[in-house]
Coordinates of C-alpha atoms (C1' of nucleotides) in Angstrom, one line a residue:
Chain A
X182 CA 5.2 8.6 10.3
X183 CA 4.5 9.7 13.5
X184 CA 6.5 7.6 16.2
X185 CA 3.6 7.3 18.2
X186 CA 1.7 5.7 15.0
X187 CA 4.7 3.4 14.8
X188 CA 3.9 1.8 18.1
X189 CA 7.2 4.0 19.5
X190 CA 7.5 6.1 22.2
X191 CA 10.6 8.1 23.0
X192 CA 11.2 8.5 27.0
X193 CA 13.8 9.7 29.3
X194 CA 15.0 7.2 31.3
X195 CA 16.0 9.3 33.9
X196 CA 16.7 8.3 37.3
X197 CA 13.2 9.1 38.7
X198 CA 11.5 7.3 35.7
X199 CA 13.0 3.9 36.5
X200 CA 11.8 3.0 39.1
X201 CA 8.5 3.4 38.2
X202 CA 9.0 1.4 35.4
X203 CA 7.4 -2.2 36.0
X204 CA 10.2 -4.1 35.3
X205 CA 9.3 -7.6 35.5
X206 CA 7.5 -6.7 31.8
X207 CA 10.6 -4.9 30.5
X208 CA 12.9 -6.7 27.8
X209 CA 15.6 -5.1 26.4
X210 CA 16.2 -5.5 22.4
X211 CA 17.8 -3.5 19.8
X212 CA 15.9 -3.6 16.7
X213 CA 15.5 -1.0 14.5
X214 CA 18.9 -0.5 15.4
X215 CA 17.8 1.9 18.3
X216 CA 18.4 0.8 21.7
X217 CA 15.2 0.1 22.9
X218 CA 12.8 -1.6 25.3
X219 CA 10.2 -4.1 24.5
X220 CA 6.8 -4.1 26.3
X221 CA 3.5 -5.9 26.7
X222 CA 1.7 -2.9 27.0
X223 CA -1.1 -2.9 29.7
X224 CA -3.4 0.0 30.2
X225 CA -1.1 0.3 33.0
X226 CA 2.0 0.6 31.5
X227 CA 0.4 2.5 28.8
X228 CA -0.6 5.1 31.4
X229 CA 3.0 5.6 32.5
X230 CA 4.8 5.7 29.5
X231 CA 2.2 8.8 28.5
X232 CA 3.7 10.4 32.0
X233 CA 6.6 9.6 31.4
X234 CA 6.1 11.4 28.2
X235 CA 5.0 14.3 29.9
X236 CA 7.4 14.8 32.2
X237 CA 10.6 14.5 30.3
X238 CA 12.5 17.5 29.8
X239 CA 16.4 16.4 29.5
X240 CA 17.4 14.0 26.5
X241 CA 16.0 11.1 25.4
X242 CA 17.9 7.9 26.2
X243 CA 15.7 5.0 25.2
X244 CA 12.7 4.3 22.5
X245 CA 10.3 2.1 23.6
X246 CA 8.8 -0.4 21.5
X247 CA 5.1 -0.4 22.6
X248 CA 3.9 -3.5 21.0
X249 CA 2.9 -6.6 21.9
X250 CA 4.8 -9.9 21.9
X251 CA 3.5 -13.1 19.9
X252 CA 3.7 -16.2 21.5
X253 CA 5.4 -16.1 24.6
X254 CA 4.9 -19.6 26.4
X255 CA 6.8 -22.8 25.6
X256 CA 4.5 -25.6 24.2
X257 CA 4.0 -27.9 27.4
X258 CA 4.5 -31.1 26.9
X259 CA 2.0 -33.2 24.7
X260 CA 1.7 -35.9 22.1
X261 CA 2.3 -34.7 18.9
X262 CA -0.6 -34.8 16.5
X263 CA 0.7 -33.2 13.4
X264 CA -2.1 -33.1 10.5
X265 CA -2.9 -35.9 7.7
X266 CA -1.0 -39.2 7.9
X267 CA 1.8 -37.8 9.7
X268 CA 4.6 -40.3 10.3
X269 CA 5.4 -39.2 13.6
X270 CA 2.1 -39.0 15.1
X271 CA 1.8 -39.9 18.8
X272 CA 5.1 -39.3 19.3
X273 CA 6.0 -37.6 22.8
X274 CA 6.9 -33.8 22.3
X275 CA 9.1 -33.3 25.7
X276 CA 9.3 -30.2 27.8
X277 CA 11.4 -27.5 26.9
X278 CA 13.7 -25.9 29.8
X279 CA 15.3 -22.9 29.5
X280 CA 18.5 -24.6 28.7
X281 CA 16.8 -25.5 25.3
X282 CA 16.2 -21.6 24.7
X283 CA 18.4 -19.2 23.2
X284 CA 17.1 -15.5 23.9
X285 CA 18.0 -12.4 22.0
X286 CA 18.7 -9.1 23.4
X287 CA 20.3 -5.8 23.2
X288 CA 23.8 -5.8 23.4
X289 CA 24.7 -4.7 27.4
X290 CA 21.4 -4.7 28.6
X291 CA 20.4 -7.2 31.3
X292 CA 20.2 -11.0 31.0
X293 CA 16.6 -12.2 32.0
X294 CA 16.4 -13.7 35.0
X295 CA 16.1 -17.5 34.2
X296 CA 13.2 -18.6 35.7
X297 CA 14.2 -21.8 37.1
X298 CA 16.4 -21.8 40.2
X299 CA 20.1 -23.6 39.0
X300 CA 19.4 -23.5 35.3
X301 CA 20.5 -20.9 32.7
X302 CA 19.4 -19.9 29.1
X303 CA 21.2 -22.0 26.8
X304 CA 22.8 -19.2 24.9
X305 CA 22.3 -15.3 24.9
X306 CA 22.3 -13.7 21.4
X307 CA 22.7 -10.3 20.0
X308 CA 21.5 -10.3 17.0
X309 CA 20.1 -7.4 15.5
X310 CA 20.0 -8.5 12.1
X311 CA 16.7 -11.1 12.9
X312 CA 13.3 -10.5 14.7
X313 CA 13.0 -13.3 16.8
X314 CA 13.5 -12.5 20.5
X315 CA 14.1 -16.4 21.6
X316 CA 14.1 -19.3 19.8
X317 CA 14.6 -23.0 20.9
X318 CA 14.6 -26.4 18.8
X319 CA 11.2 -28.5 17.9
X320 CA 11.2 -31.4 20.0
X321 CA 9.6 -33.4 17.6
X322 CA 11.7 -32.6 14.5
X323 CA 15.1 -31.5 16.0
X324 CA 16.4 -29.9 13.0
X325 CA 13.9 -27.3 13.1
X326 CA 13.0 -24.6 15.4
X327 CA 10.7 -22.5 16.9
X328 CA 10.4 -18.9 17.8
X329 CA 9.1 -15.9 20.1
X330 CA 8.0 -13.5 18.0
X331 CA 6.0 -10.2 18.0
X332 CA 2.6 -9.9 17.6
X333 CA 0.6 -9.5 14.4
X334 CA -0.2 -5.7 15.6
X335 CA 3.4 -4.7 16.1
X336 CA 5.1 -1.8 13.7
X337 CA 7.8 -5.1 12.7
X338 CA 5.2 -6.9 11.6
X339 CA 2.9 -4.4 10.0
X340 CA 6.2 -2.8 8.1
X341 CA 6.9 -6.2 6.1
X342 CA 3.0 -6.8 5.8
X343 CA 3.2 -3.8 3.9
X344 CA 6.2 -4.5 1.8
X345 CA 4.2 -8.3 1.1
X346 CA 1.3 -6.1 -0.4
X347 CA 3.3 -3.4 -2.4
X348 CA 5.4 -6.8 -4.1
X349 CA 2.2 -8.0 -4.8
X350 CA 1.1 -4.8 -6.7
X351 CA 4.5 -4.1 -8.5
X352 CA 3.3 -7.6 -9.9
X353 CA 0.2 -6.0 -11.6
X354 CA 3.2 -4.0 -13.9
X355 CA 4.7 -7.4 -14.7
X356 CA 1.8 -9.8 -14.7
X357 CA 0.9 -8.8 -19.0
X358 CA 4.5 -10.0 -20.2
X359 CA 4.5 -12.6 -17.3
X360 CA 1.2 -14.8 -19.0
X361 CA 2.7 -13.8 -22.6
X362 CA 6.0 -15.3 -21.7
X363 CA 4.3 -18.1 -20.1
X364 CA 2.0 -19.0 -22.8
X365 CA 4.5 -18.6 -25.6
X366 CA 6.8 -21.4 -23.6
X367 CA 3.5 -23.8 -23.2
X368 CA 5.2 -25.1 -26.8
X369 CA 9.2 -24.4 -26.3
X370 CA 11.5 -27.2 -27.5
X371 CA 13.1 -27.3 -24.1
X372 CA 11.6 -29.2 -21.4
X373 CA 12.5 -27.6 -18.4
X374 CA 11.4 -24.2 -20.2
X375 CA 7.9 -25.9 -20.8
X376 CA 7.8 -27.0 -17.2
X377 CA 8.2 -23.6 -15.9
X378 CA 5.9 -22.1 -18.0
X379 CA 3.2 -24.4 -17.1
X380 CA 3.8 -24.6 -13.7
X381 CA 4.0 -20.8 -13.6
X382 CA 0.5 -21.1 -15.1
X383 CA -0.7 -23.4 -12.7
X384 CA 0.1 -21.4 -9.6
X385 CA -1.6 -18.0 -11.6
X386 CA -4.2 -19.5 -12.7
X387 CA -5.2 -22.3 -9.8
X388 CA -3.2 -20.7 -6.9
X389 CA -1.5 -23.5 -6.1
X390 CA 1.4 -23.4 -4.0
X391 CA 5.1 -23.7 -4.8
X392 CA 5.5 -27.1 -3.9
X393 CA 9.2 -28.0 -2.0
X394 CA 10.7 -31.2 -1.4
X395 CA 10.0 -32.7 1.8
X396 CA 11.5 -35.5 4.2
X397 CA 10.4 -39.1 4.7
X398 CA 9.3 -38.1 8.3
X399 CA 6.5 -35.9 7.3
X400 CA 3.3 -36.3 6.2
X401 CA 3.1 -37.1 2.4
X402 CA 1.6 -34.0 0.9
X403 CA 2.4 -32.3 -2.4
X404 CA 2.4 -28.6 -3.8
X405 CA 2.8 -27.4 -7.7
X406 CA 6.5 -28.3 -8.2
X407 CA 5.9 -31.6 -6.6
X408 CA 3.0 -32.9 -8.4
X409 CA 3.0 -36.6 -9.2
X410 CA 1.8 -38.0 -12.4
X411 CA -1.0 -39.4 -11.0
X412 CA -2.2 -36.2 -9.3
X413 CA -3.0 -34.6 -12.7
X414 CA -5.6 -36.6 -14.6
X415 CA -5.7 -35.4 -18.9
X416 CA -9.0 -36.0 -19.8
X417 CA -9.6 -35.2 -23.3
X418 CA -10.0 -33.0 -25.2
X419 CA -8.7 -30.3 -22.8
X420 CA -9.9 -31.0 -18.8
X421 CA -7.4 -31.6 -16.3
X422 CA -8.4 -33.3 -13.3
X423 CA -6.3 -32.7 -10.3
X424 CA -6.6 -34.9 -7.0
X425 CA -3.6 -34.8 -4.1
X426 CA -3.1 -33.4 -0.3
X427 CA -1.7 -30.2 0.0
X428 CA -0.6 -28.4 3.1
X429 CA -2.3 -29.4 6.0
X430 CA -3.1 -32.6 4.3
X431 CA -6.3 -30.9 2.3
X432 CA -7.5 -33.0 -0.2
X433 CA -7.5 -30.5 -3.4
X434 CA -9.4 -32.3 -6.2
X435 CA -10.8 -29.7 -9.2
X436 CA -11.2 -30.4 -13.0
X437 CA -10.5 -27.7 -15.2
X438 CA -10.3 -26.7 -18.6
X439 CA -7.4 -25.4 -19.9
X440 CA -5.7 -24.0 -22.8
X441 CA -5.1 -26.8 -25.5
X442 CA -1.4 -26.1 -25.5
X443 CA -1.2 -26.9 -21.7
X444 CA -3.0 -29.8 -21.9
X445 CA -0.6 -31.3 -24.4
X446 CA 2.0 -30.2 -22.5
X447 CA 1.2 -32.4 -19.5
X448 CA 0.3 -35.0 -21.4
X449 CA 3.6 -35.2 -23.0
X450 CA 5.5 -34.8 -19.3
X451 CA 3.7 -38.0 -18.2
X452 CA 4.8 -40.3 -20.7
X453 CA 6.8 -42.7 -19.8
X454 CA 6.6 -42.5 -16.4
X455 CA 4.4 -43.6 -13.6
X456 CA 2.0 -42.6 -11.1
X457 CA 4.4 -42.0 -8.5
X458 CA 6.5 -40.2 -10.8
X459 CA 7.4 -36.3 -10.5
X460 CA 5.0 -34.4 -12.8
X461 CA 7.7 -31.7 -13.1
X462 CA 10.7 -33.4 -13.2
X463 CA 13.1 -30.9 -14.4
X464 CA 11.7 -28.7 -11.7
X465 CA 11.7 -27.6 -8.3
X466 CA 11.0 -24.3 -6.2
X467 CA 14.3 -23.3 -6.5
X468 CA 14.4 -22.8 -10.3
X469 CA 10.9 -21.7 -10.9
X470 CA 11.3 -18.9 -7.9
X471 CA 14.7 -17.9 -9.8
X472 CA 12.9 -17.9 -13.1
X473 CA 10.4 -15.3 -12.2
X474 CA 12.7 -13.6 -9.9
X475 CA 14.1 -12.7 -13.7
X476 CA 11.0 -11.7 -14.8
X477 CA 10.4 -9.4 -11.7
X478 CA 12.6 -8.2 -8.8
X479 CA 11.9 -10.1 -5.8
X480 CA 8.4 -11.9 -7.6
X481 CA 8.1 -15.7 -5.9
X482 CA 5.5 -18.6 -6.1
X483 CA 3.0 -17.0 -3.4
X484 CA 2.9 -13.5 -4.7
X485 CA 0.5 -14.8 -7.2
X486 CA -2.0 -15.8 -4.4
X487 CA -1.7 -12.5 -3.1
X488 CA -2.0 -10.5 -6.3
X489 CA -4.8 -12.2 -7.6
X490 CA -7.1 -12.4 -4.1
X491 CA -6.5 -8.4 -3.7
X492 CA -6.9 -7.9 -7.6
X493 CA -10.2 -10.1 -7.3
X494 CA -11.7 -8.2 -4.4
X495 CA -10.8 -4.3 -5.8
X496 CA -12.2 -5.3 -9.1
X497 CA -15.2 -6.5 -7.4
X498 CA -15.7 -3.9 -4.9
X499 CA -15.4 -1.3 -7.4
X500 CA -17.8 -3.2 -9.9
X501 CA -20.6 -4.1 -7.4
X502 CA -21.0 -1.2 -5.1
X503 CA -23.4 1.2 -6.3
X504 CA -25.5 2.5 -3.9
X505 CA -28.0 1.4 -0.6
X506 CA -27.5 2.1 2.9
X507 CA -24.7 0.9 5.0
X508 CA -25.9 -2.7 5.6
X509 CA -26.3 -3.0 1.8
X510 CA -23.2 -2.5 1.1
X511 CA -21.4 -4.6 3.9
X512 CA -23.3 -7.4 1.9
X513 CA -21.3 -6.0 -0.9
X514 CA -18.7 -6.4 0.8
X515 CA -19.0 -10.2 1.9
X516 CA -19.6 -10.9 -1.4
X517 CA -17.2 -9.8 -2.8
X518 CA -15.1 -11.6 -0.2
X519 CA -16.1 -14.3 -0.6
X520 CA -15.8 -14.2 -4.7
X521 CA -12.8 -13.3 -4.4
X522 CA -11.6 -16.4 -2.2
X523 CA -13.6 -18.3 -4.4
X524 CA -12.4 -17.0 -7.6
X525 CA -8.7 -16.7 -6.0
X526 CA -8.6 -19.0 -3.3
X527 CA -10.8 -21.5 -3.9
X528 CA -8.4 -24.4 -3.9
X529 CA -8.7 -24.9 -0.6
X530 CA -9.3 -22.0 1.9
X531 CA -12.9 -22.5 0.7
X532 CA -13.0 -25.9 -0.3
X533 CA -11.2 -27.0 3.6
X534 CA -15.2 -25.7 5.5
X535 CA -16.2 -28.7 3.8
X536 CA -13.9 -31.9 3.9
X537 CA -11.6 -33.0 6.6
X538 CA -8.0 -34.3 6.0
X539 CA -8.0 -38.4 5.9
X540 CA -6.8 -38.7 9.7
X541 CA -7.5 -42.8 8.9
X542 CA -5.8 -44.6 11.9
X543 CA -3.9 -47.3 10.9
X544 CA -6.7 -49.7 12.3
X545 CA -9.8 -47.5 11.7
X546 CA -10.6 -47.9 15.0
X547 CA -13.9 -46.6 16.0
X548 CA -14.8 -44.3 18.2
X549 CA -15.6 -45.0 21.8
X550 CA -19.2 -47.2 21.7
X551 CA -22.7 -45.5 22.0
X552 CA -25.2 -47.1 22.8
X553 CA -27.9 -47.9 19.5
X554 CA -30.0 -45.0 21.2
X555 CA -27.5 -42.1 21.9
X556 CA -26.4 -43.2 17.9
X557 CA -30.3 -43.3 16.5
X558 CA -30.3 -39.6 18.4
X559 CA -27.1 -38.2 17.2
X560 CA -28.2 -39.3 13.7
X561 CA -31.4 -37.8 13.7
X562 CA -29.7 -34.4 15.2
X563 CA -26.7 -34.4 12.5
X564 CA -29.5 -35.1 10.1
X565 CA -31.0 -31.7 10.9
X566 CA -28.7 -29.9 11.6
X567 CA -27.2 -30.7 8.0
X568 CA -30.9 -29.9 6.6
X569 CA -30.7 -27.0 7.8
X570 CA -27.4 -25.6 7.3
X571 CA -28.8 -26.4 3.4
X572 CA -31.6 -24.2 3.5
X573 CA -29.5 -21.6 5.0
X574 CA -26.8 -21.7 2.1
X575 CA -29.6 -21.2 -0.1
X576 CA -31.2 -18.7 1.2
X577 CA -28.0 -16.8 2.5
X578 CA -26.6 -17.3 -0.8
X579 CA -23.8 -18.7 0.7
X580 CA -22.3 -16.0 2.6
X581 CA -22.3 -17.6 5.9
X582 CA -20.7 -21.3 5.1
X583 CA -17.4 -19.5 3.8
X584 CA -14.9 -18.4 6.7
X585 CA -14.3 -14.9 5.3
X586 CA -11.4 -14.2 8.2
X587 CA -8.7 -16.4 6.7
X588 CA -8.2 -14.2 3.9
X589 CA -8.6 -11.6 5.3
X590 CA -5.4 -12.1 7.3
X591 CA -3.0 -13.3 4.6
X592 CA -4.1 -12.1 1.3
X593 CA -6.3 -9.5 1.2
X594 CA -4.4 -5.7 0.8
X595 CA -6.2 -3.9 3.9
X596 CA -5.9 -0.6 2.5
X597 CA -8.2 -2.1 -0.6
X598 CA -10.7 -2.2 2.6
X599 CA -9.9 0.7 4.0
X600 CA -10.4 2.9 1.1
X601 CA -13.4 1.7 0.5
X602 CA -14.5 2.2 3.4
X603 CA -13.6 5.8 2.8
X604 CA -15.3 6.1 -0.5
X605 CA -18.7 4.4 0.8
X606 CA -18.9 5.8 4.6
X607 CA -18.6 2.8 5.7
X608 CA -17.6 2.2 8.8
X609 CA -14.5 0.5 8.9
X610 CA -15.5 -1.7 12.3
X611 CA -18.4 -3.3 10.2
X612 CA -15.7 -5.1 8.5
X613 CA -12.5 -5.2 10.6
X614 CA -12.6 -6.8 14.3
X615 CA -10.2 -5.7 16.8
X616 CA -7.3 -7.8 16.1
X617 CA -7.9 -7.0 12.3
X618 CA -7.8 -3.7 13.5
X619 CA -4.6 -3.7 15.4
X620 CA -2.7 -5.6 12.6
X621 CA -3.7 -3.3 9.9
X622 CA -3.0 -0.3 11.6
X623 CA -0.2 0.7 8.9
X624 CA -3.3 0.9 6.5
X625 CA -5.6 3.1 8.2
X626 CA -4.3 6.4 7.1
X627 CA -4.3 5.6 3.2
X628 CA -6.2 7.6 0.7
X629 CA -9.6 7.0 -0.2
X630 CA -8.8 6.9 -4.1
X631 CA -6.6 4.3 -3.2
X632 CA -6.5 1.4 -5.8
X633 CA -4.8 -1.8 -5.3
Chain B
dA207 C1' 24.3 -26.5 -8.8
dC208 C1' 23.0 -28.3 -4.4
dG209 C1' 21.9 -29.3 0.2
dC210 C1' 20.9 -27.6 4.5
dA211 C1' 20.3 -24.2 8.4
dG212 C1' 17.5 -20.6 9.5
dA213 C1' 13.7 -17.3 9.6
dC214 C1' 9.6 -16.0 8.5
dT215 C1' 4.3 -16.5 6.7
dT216 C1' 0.2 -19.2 6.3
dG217 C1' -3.7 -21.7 8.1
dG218 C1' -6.6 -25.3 10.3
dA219 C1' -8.3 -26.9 14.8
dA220 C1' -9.1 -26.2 19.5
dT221 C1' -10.7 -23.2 22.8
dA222 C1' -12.6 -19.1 24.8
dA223 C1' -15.7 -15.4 24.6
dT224 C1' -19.9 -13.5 23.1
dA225 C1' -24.4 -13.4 21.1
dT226 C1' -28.7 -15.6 20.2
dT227 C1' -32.4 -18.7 21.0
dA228 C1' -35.5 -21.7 23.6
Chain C
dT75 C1' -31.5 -18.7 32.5
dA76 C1' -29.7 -22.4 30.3
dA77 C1' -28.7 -24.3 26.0
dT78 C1' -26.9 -23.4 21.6
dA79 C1' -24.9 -20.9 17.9
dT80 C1' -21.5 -17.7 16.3
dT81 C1' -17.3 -15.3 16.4
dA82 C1' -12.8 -14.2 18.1
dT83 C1' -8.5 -15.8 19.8
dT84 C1' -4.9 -19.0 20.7
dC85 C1' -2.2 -22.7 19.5
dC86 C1' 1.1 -24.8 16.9
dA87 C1' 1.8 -27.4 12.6
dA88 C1' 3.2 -26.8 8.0
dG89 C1' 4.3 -24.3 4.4
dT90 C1' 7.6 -20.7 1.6
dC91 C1' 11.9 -18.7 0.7
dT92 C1' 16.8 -16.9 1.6
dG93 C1' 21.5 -17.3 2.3
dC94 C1' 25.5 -19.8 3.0
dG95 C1' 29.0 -23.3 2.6
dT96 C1' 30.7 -26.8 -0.4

DNA sequence: ACGCAGACTTGGAATAATATTA
DNA sequence: TAATATTATTCCAAGTCTGCGT
């Protein structure tokens, strides 16, 4: 690939080039193990690195990384909300000075200078091995940290983006012997064998998440591997009825029918035990993530999620567009979307548009007093707005009431997009915005026969 | 095996920008 | 032109998963 493509350009940092360089947006790193310089690129900046270019005739010196950075600002200071029934809610989340923050830059290049007159960075690493380029600790939970890192439409991003998707379709090679193994242990003899196979079931099939352990400090939510008895519901002869907060606190409650020998299987784990009991107690993330990892190099819990939204949406795409205009097939396109999140997905990145988290205060109080009036008002206004958002569902089939972004982001292989695109003249901004744009970059070029 | 530090992805809510409607 | 609806972007919380020391 073109350096140029990569977000890269090579310069020659020359005496005469430097100081013309803006320096006050210069960092120095060295990832990629090249020495290099990190930008924000400006149209500015932009424009003289392409001189720069121009100019150059002696060696190169230096590559410039010409990407964006991430988040670069500190969270002020603020009350900590956290999400659900969070234990430390309220709490005050103090200011962070820059003796709190570590920075990491290229070995011999210049320190920053600290911002604050008679303070200093709290450490300077060189660490070349990580992309962070400064990190400092979470006020609010000590142990844990937070970080500066690139921006979505860097190369560094985009590269391991791509590696995410290309696990995620090694996994279609696999995923055959995977459900047979799986389906064979529903009735194994040992427990923890049963556990993973119907665990591994419930994340394929439901795309749940892997579930870890969590602290007391932290909002009491659950995942696969830490379902509680009384999250999973048998009702007979072969439903399961699921109920419990996962991340963010999001109520997931589905029933489902599923294969007899599952159902038995989960109604023999709950025996004995009560509701606040582990589901799967022979299990956590750990072992299930280095069970599969024996079943496929590198395959975790949340490859699932991504294999089966991208599988969803290139079945669908492929099944569904036939001909029409351009318009047409966009609609195709949403719909297919929007299958595949619910088909996929559905769990919650659909389900979440309609329910909000319990945020119950620990009073209920209410909310500040309107007056009878203002309330009649707001009542008749929710009223119709709600009426109308109904009509609209039906007669938009939908398409509107599902946020079809989310996935976009995380799950959804762009060059599944891309391609088909290609194949349908399609323009590829009728589906992409710019920042969609600018992170999927690495998936522009692929070929139109392209297949996830 | 196990616990924990560390680093990275995921995802909802708030906010800002833009388009549409009255 | 202002009010309102929609979409994009920012913010930062909350997950996943790895690797290391014991």
């Amino acid at each position: 690939m073109a350096l140029r493509e990569m977000g890269l350009m090579e310069i020659n940092w020359s005496k005469g080039c430097r100081a013309k360089l803006p320096l006050s947006r210069v960092r120095f790193t060295h990832h990629l193990d090249h020495p290099m310089v990190l930008w924000q690129v400006t149209n500015t900046s932009r424009a003289l690195v392409d001189q720069f270019t121009r100019k150059s005739k002696s060696l190169y010196t230096f590559l410039i990384l010409c990407c964006r950075v991430g988040n670069f600002r500190v969270e002020p200071p603020a009350l900590f909300r956290g999400r659900g029934e969070h234990p430390k809610m309220g709490k005050l989340k103090k200011r962070i000075w820059p003796s709190d923050i570590t920075i990491n830059i290229g070995k011999g290049a210049p320190i920053p200078e600290c911002p604050i007159p008679g303070q200093r960075w709290k450490e300077i690493r060189h660490d070349n091995t990580v992309t962070w380029l400064a990190f400092w600790n979470d006020p609010i939970n000590p142990k844990e940290f937070k970080y500066v890192f690139l921006a979505a439409s860097s190369s560094l991003k985009g590269q391991s983006d791509k590696e995410k998707y290309e696990k995620a379709r090694l996994l279609k090679d696999y995923i055959q012997g995977i459900r047979a193994a799986y389906t064979k242990d529903f009735a194994s003899k040992d427990v923890t064998k049963r556990q993973i196979a119907v665990a591994t079931y419930l994340i394929d099939k439901l795309a749940l998440r892997a579930g870890n352990e969590k602290d007391d400090d932290e909002a009491d939510t659950v995942g696969c591997c830490t379902l509680k008895v009384e999250n999973v519901e048998p009702l007979p002869p072969n439903i399961l009825k699921f109920d419990f907060l996962g991340k963010d606190s999001i109520r997931y409650q589905n029933e489902v029918e599923v294969e007899p020998p599952v159902f038995k299987a989960i109604q023999q784990f709950r025996t004995g035990k009560s509701g606040g009991d582990d589901l799967f107690d022979e299990l956590d993330t750990s072992k299930l993530n280095a069970h599969l990892k024996e079943l496929m190099p590198g395959l975790t819990a949340k490859v699932f999620r991504t294999y089966n939204a991208s599988i969803t949406l290139d079945e669908m795409l492929s099944r569904e567009t036939k001909g029409g205009d351009v318009a047409e097939k966009v609609v195709v396109y949403q719909h297919a979307n929007k299958e595949g999140i619910l088909n996929g997905l559905k769990t919650d990145l659909a389900r979440s548009k309609k329910g909000k988290p319990p945020l119950k205060g620990a009073d209920g109080k209410p909310r500040k007093n309107l007056n009878p009036d203002a309330l009649e008002r707001k009542i008749v206004q929710t009223t119709a707005k709600v009426e109308k958002m109904e009509r609209d569902k039906e007669t938009k089939e939908d398409l509107k009431t599902v946020a079809l972004g989310t996935s976009k982001i995380n799950y959804l292989d762009p060059r599944i997009t891309v391609a088909w695109c290609k194949r349908h003249e399609v323009p590829i901004e009728k589906i992409f915005n710019k920042s969609l744009l600018a992170k999927f970059t690495w998936a522009m070029d692929i070929d139109p026969s392209f297949r996830f």
